[in-house]
Amino acid sequence: MAEAAMKAITISEYGGPEVAVLREDVPVPRPGPDEVLVQVACAGINFMDVHTRQGKYRDSRTYLVRAPCTLGMEGAGQVMEVGSAVTHLEPGDRVAWCIAWGAYAEYAAVPARLAARIPDGIGYDQAAASMFQGCTAHYLLNDVAQLRSGDTCLVHAASGSIGQILVQMAHRAGITVFATASAPQRLELALQRGADHAFLYDGEGFARKVREATRDRGVDVVFDSVGKATLRGSMNATRVKGLVINYGNVSGSVRDLDPMELGEAGSLLLTRPRLADHMRDAATVQRRADAIFGALLDGTLEIPIASRHTLETVQQVHAQIEGRGQVGKAIVELARA
Ligand SMILES: NC(=O)c1ccc[n+]([C@@H]2O[C@H](COP(=O)([O-])OP(=O)(O)OC[C@H]3O[C@@H](n4cnc5c(N)ncnc54)[C@H](OP(=O)(O)O)[C@@H]3O)[C@@H](O)[C@H]2O)c1
C-alpha cells in the first residue's frame, strides 16, 4: 500500500482558491516512528486552510507547513498502520486530529500525539467537524480566559464555527455572553446558542453597546477572532484589568498597536494564543477531545455540519469562506471507513 497513489488536494504555490489542485497521483504517505497512517473518512474545512493556501504560515515557527503540501489540517478516520514508537494507538482505532496537515486526501500520516480516539456514538463526520474548533474553544475558555460562573464575556463572530461553540460553552458555565455578528440572522443564531445580548458590529459601535449594557464596567474577557476591524473596539469593551484574547485575524492583522494603548484602556491584558501550544501531548489532546465528544453525546453541545463536500468541490468552499458566505462548519467526505 505504501507505494500506492491516492487522491489529494495539494498546493505547489500560494494564492487564491485556484491553486488548490486535485491530484490523483500523490503517493500514499508512510508513517514515521511517531506517526499513524489513517484512512481519512472525513476532513474539516477551515479558515486555517484558507490561510495556509494564502501563505500566511510561510514563515511561522509554530506551524511548519510550507508549499508544496497537501491541504487540510483536521480529519477523522481509521488507523491503518502505527509507527514503531507509537504505543497508545493500534490499527483499527477510530481517531480524529487537527493541526496536522494532509487531511484533504484519502490517507494521512498523523503525529500520534495529535490523534484522539473517538468514542462510540460519534461518527467520523461529527468528529471531523468538531475536533479543531472544539479543542480551540475548550482551551480558550478553560485555559486562557479561566472564567467562572457570574463572569461576563464578549464573543465576536458568534455565528462562526468557534464563536458558536464558545457561546454554548460559556452559557453552560453560567457566564453572561455578549455576542457580535454581521447580520440579523447571525445574531439570532448567537441568541439561540445561548448569548444573552447580541449586537451588530456597527464599526466599533458594539463597544458602546457593551458598556451601556454593563453600566460602563465592560466585560471581563473578549474573545476576538476578527482582528483589525474590531480589536480597538474590543479594548474599549473590556473592564479595567480585563483580558482581550485576539485568537484570529479574519479581517487582517493588527500591526500598529502601541502598548501604551493597553494602559489607556484600563491596564488591559492582551494575548495572542495558539492552539498548538495547548495541544502538546497525547493526554492533553485526548482530554480536550473527550470533553467535546462527551458534551456532544450528552446533548449540551451542538456542532451542526452546515455543508458536505467532496475533494472535487473544495475550491468553491474556500471561495465561500473567504467571501464571508459560509455559516458554520463544512466538511469533505472521503472513504466511509
Ligand atoms: N489562535 C488559535 O488557537 C486559533 C485556533 C483555531 C482557529 N483560529 C482562527 O480563528 C478564526 C475563526 O475561525 P472559525 O473556524 O470560527 O472561522 P469561521 O467559521 O469561518 O468564522 C469566521 C467568522 O468571522 C466573521 N468575520 C468577520 N470579519 C470577517 C471577514 N472580513 N471575512 C470573513 N469572515 C469575517 C464571520 O462572521 P460575521 O460575518 O458575522 O462577522 C464568520 O462567521 C480564524 O482566523 C482561525 O484561523 C485560531
Coordinates of C-alpha atoms and ligand atoms in Angstrom, one line a residue:
M1 CA 0.0 0.0 0.0
A2 CA 2.9 2.4 0.8
E3 CA 3.8 2.7 -2.9
A4 CA 0.2 3.3 -4.0
A5 CA -1.1 6.6 -5.2
M6 CA -4.1 8.5 -3.8
K7 CA -6.3 11.5 -4.5
A8 CA -5.4 14.7 -2.6
I9 CA -5.8 18.4 -2.8
T10 CA -2.4 20.0 -3.0
I11 CA -0.8 23.4 -3.4
S12 CA 2.5 23.9 -5.2
E13 CA 2.3 27.8 -4.8
Y14 CA 0.4 30.2 -2.6
G15 CA -2.6 32.0 -3.9
G16 CA -6.4 32.0 -4.4
P17 CA -8.7 29.0 -4.4
E18 CA -7.5 28.1 -7.9
V19 CA -4.0 27.0 -6.5
A20 CA -5.7 24.2 -4.5
V21 CA -5.5 21.4 -7.1
L22 CA -7.0 17.9 -7.0
R23 CA -4.3 15.3 -8.0
E24 CA -4.8 11.6 -8.3
D25 CA -1.1 10.6 -8.3
V26 CA 0.0 11.7 -4.8
P27 CA 2.0 8.9 -3.1
V28 CA 0.3 7.4 0.0
P29 CA 2.4 8.7 2.9
R30 CA 4.4 6.3 5.1
P31 CA 4.1 6.9 8.8
G32 CA 7.2 7.9 10.6
P33 CA 8.1 6.3 14.0
D34 CA 5.8 8.7 16.0
E35 CA 3.0 8.8 13.4
V36 CA 0.0 6.8 12.5
L37 CA -1.3 6.2 8.9
V38 CA -5.0 7.0 8.8
Q39 CA -7.5 6.2 6.1
V40 CA -9.3 9.5 6.0
A41 CA -13.1 9.3 6.3
C42 CA -13.9 13.0 6.6
A43 CA -11.9 16.2 6.7
G44 CA -12.9 19.5 8.2
I45 CA -12.7 22.6 6.0
N46 CA -11.4 25.6 8.0
F47 CA -10.4 29.3 7.7
M48 CA -6.9 28.0 8.6
D49 CA -6.9 26.1 5.3
V50 CA -7.5 29.4 3.5
H51 CA -4.7 31.0 5.5
T52 CA -2.4 28.0 4.6
R53 CA -3.2 28.3 0.9
Q54 CA -2.6 32.1 1.0
G55 CA 0.8 31.6 2.5
K56 CA 0.2 33.1 5.9
Y57 CA 2.2 30.4 7.6
R58 CA 5.1 30.5 5.2
D59 CA 7.4 32.0 8.0
S60 CA 5.6 30.5 11.0
R61 CA 7.7 28.8 13.7
T62 CA 4.5 27.3 15.2
Y63 CA 3.1 25.8 12.1
L64 CA 5.8 24.4 9.8
V65 CA 3.5 23.7 6.9
R66 CA 5.0 25.1 3.6
A67 CA 4.1 24.8 -0.1
P68 CA 4.2 22.3 -1.8
C69 CA 1.9 20.4 0.6
T70 CA -1.4 18.6 0.9
L71 CA -4.0 20.9 2.4
G72 CA -6.4 20.1 5.3
M73 CA -5.4 20.2 9.0
E74 CA -8.4 18.4 10.5
G75 CA -9.7 14.9 9.9
A76 CA -11.1 11.7 11.2
G77 CA -10.7 8.1 10.1
Q78 CA -9.4 4.6 10.8
V79 CA -5.8 3.9 11.8
M80 CA -4.3 1.5 9.3
E81 CA -0.6 1.4 10.5
V82 CA 1.3 2.7 13.5
G83 CA 4.9 3.9 13.6
S84 CA 7.5 1.9 15.6
A85 CA 7.4 4.3 18.6
V86 CA 3.6 4.5 18.9
T87 CA 2.3 2.7 22.0
H88 CA -1.1 4.2 22.7
L89 CA -2.9 3.5 19.3
E90 CA -3.3 0.5 17.1
P91 CA -4.6 -0.4 13.7
G92 CA -8.4 -0.3 13.6
D93 CA -8.7 2.6 16.1
R94 CA -11.1 5.4 15.2
V95 CA -9.3 8.7 15.6
A96 CA -9.7 12.4 15.0
W97 CA -7.0 15.1 14.8
C98 CA -6.2 18.7 14.0
I99 CA -3.2 21.0 13.3
A100 CA -1.5 18.2 11.4
W101 CA -1.6 18.8 7.6
G102 CA -2.6 16.5 4.8
A103 CA -6.3 15.7 5.6
Y104 CA -7.7 16.6 2.2
A105 CA -6.6 13.2 1.0
E106 CA -7.5 9.6 1.1
Y107 CA -4.7 8.8 3.5
A108 CA -2.8 11.0 6.0
A109 CA 0.3 10.4 8.2
V110 CA -0.7 12.0 11.5
P111 CA 1.6 12.6 14.6
A112 CA 0.2 10.0 17.1
R113 CA 0.1 12.6 20.0
L114 CA -2.4 14.7 18.0
A115 CA -4.8 11.7 17.2
A116 CA -7.6 11.3 19.8
R117 CA -9.7 8.2 20.0
I118 CA -13.4 8.8 19.0
P119 CA -16.0 7.2 21.3
D120 CA -18.8 5.0 20.1
G121 CA -21.8 7.1 19.1
I122 CA -19.7 9.9 17.4
G123 CA -19.5 9.4 13.6
Y124 CA -16.4 10.3 11.6
D125 CA -18.3 13.3 10.1
Q126 CA -19.2 14.7 13.5
A127 CA -15.6 14.1 14.8
A128 CA -14.1 15.8 11.8
A129 CA -16.5 18.8 12.2
S130 CA -15.7 19.1 15.9
M131 CA -12.1 18.5 16.7
F132 CA -10.4 21.7 15.7
Q133 CA -12.9 24.3 16.7
G134 CA -14.0 22.3 19.8
C135 CA -10.4 22.0 21.1
T136 CA -9.9 25.7 20.4
A137 CA -13.0 26.8 22.2
H138 CA -12.1 24.4 25.1
Y139 CA -8.6 25.8 25.6
L140 CA -9.6 29.5 25.1
L141 CA -12.4 29.3 27.7
N142 CA -10.8 27.0 30.2
D143 CA -7.0 27.6 30.0
V144 CA -6.8 31.2 28.7
A145 CA -9.9 33.1 29.9
Q146 CA -10.4 31.0 33.1
L147 CA -13.9 32.5 33.5
R148 CA -16.2 31.4 36.3
S149 CA -20.0 31.4 36.7
G150 CA -21.2 35.0 37.1
D151 CA -18.4 36.5 34.9
T152 CA -19.0 38.3 31.6
C153 CA -17.5 37.9 28.1
L154 CA -17.9 39.2 24.6
V155 CA -17.7 36.7 21.7
H156 CA -17.1 38.3 18.3
A157 CA -18.2 36.5 15.1
A158 CA -20.5 34.5 17.3
S159 CA -22.2 32.7 14.4
G160 CA -18.8 31.5 13.2
S161 CA -17.7 27.9 13.9
I162 CA -15.6 28.7 17.0
G163 CA -17.9 31.5 18.0
Q164 CA -20.9 29.2 18.2
I165 CA -19.0 26.7 20.4
L166 CA -17.7 29.4 22.7
V167 CA -21.2 30.9 23.2
Q168 CA -22.6 27.4 24.1
M169 CA -19.7 26.5 26.5
A170 CA -19.7 29.9 28.2
H171 CA -23.5 29.9 28.6
R172 CA -23.4 26.4 30.1
A173 CA -20.7 27.6 32.6
G174 CA -23.0 30.3 33.8
I175 CA -21.1 33.2 32.1
T176 CA -23.1 36.1 30.7
V177 CA -22.4 36.3 27.0
F178 CA -22.4 39.3 24.7
A179 CA -22.2 38.4 21.0
T180 CA -21.5 40.2 17.8
A181 CA -22.1 39.3 14.1
S182 CA -22.5 40.9 10.8
A183 CA -26.2 40.3 10.0
P184 CA -29.5 40.0 12.0
Q185 CA -30.0 36.3 11.2
R186 CA -26.4 35.6 12.5
L187 CA -27.3 37.5 15.7
E188 CA -30.4 35.3 16.0
L189 CA -28.2 32.2 15.7
A190 CA -25.9 33.5 18.5
L191 CA -29.0 34.1 20.7
Q192 CA -30.2 30.6 20.0
R193 CA -26.9 29.2 21.1
G194 CA -27.2 30.9 24.4
A195 CA -25.9 34.5 24.1
D196 CA -27.6 36.9 26.5
H197 CA -27.1 40.0 24.3
A198 CA -26.3 40.3 20.6
F199 CA -25.2 43.3 18.6
L200 CA -24.1 44.1 15.0
Y201 CA -20.5 45.3 14.9
D202 CA -21.5 48.8 13.7
G203 CA -17.9 49.6 13.1
E204 CA -16.6 49.7 16.7
G205 CA -20.1 50.7 17.9
F206 CA -20.5 47.4 19.7
A207 CA -18.2 48.6 22.4
R208 CA -20.6 51.4 23.3
K209 CA -23.5 48.9 23.5
V210 CA -21.5 46.6 25.7
R211 CA -20.6 49.5 28.0
E212 CA -24.2 50.6 28.2
A213 CA -25.4 47.0 29.0
T214 CA -22.7 46.6 31.7
R215 CA -23.3 50.1 33.3
D216 CA -20.0 51.3 31.8
R217 CA -18.0 48.5 33.5
G218 CA -17.1 46.5 30.4
V219 CA -16.8 42.7 30.2
D220 CA -14.2 40.5 31.9
V221 CA -12.9 38.9 28.7
V222 CA -13.3 39.5 25.0
F223 CA -12.8 36.6 22.5
D224 CA -11.7 38.4 19.3
S225 CA -11.1 36.4 16.1
V226 CA -11.8 39.3 13.8
G227 CA -8.6 41.3 14.5
K228 CA -8.0 44.5 12.6
A229 CA -11.7 45.6 12.3
T230 CA -12.6 45.0 16.0
L231 CA -9.5 44.9 18.3
R232 CA -9.6 48.5 19.4
G233 CA -13.3 48.3 20.0
S234 CA -12.7 45.1 22.0
M235 CA -10.3 47.0 24.2
N236 CA -13.0 49.7 24.8
A237 CA -15.5 47.0 25.7
T238 CA -13.2 45.4 28.3
R239 CA -13.2 46.2 32.0
V240 CA -10.2 47.7 33.9
K241 CA -7.5 45.0 34.1
G242 CA -9.7 42.7 31.9
L243 CA -8.4 40.3 29.2
V244 CA -8.5 40.7 25.4
I245 CA -7.9 37.4 23.6
N246 CA -7.0 38.0 20.0
Y247 CA -7.1 34.4 18.7
G248 CA -7.8 35.1 15.0
N249 CA -7.4 37.8 12.3
V250 CA -10.1 37.1 9.7
S251 CA -10.3 40.9 8.9
G252 CA -6.5 41.3 8.9
S253 CA -3.7 41.5 11.4
V254 CA -3.2 44.5 13.8
R255 CA 0.2 45.8 13.0
D256 CA 0.2 49.3 14.7
L257 CA -0.6 48.7 18.4
D258 CA 1.3 50.8 20.9
P259 CA 1.4 49.0 24.3
M260 CA 0.5 52.4 25.9
E261 CA -3.0 51.9 24.4
L262 CA -3.5 49.0 26.7
G263 CA -2.7 51.2 29.7
E264 CA -5.0 54.0 28.5
A265 CA -7.8 51.4 28.0
G266 CA -7.5 50.4 31.7
S267 CA -4.3 48.3 32.3
L268 CA -5.6 45.6 30.0
L269 CA -4.0 42.3 29.3
L270 CA -3.8 41.3 25.6
T271 CA -2.8 37.8 24.5
R272 CA -2.5 36.1 21.1
P273 CA -2.7 32.4 21.9
R274 CA -2.2 29.4 19.6
L275 CA -3.9 26.0 19.8
A276 CA -0.5 24.3 19.1
D277 CA 0.8 25.4 22.5
H278 CA -2.3 23.9 24.2
M279 CA -2.1 20.5 22.4
R280 CA 1.4 19.5 23.2
D281 CA 1.0 15.9 24.4
A282 CA -1.4 13.0 23.8
A283 CA -3.0 13.2 27.2
T284 CA -4.0 16.9 26.7
V285 CA -5.3 16.2 23.2
Q286 CA -7.4 13.3 24.4
R287 CA -8.7 15.3 27.4
R288 CA -9.9 18.1 25.2
A289 CA -11.4 15.7 22.7
D290 CA -13.2 13.7 25.4
A291 CA -14.7 17.0 26.8
I292 CA -16.0 17.9 23.3
F293 CA -17.3 14.4 22.3
G294 CA -18.8 14.0 25.8
A295 CA -20.7 17.2 25.5
L296 CA -21.9 16.3 22.0
L297 CA -23.1 12.9 23.3
D298 CA -24.9 14.3 26.3
G299 CA -26.6 17.0 24.2
T300 CA -25.1 20.0 25.9
L301 CA -23.1 21.0 22.8
E302 CA -24.3 21.2 19.2
I303 CA -21.8 21.4 16.3
P304 CA -24.0 21.2 13.2
I305 CA -22.5 20.2 9.9
A306 CA -23.5 23.1 7.6
S307 CA -22.4 21.6 4.3
R308 CA -20.8 18.4 3.0
H309 CA -18.4 18.3 0.0
T310 CA -16.1 16.1 -2.0
L311 CA -12.5 16.8 -2.9
E312 CA -13.8 18.0 -6.3
T313 CA -15.7 20.9 -4.7
V314 CA -13.2 22.1 -2.1
Q315 CA -12.2 25.2 -4.2
Q316 CA -15.7 26.5 -4.1
V317 CA -16.0 26.2 -0.4
H318 CA -12.7 28.0 0.1
A319 CA -14.0 30.9 -2.0
Q320 CA -17.2 30.9 0.0
I321 CA -15.3 31.1 3.4
E322 CA -13.1 33.9 2.1
G323 CA -16.2 35.8 0.8
R324 CA -17.9 35.6 4.2
G325 CA -20.6 33.4 2.7
Q326 CA -20.1 30.3 4.9
V327 CA -22.1 30.0 8.1
G328 CA -21.0 27.0 10.3
K329 CA -18.9 24.0 9.5
A330 CA -18.1 22.5 6.1
I331 CA -16.6 19.0 5.8
V332 CA -15.2 16.9 3.0
E333 CA -16.4 13.3 2.9
L334 CA -13.9 10.7 1.6
A335 CA -14.0 7.0 2.3
R336 CA -16.6 5.6 4.7
A337 CA -14.1 3.6 6.7
Ligands
LIG1 N1 -5.5 31.0 17.8 C1 -6.0 29.8 17.7 O1 -5.6 28.9 18.5 C2 -7.0 29.5 16.6 C3 -7.4 28.2 16.5 C4 -8.4 28.0 15.5 C5 -8.8 29.0 14.7 N2 -8.3 30.2 14.8 C6 -8.7 31.3 14.0 O2 -10.0 31.7 14.4 C7 -10.6 32.4 13.3 C8 -12.1 31.9 13.2 O3 -12.1 30.6 12.9 P1 -13.5 29.8 12.6 O4 -13.2 28.4 12.3 O5 -14.5 30.2 13.7 O6 -14.0 30.6 11.3 P2 -15.4 30.7 10.5 O7 -16.3 29.6 11.0 O8 -15.1 30.8 9.1 O9 -16.0 32.0 11.1 C9 -15.4 33.2 10.8 C10 -16.4 34.3 11.1 O10 -15.6 35.6 11.1 C11 -16.6 36.6 10.8 N3 -15.9 37.6 10.0 C12 -15.7 38.9 10.5 N4 -15.0 39.6 9.6 C13 -14.8 38.7 8.5 C14 -14.1 38.9 7.3 N5 -13.5 40.1 6.9 N6 -14.0 37.9 6.4 C15 -14.6 36.7 6.8 N7 -15.2 36.5 7.9 C16 -15.3 37.5 8.8 C17 -17.7 35.9 10.0 O11 -18.9 36.2 10.8 P3 -19.6 37.6 10.6 O12 -19.9 37.8 9.1 O13 -20.9 37.5 11.4 O14 -18.7 38.7 11.2 C18 -17.5 34.4 10.1 O15 -18.6 33.8 10.7 C19 -9.8 32.1 12.1 O16 -9.0 33.3 11.9 C20 -8.9 31.0 12.5 O17 -7.7 30.9 11.8 C21 -7.4 30.5 15.8

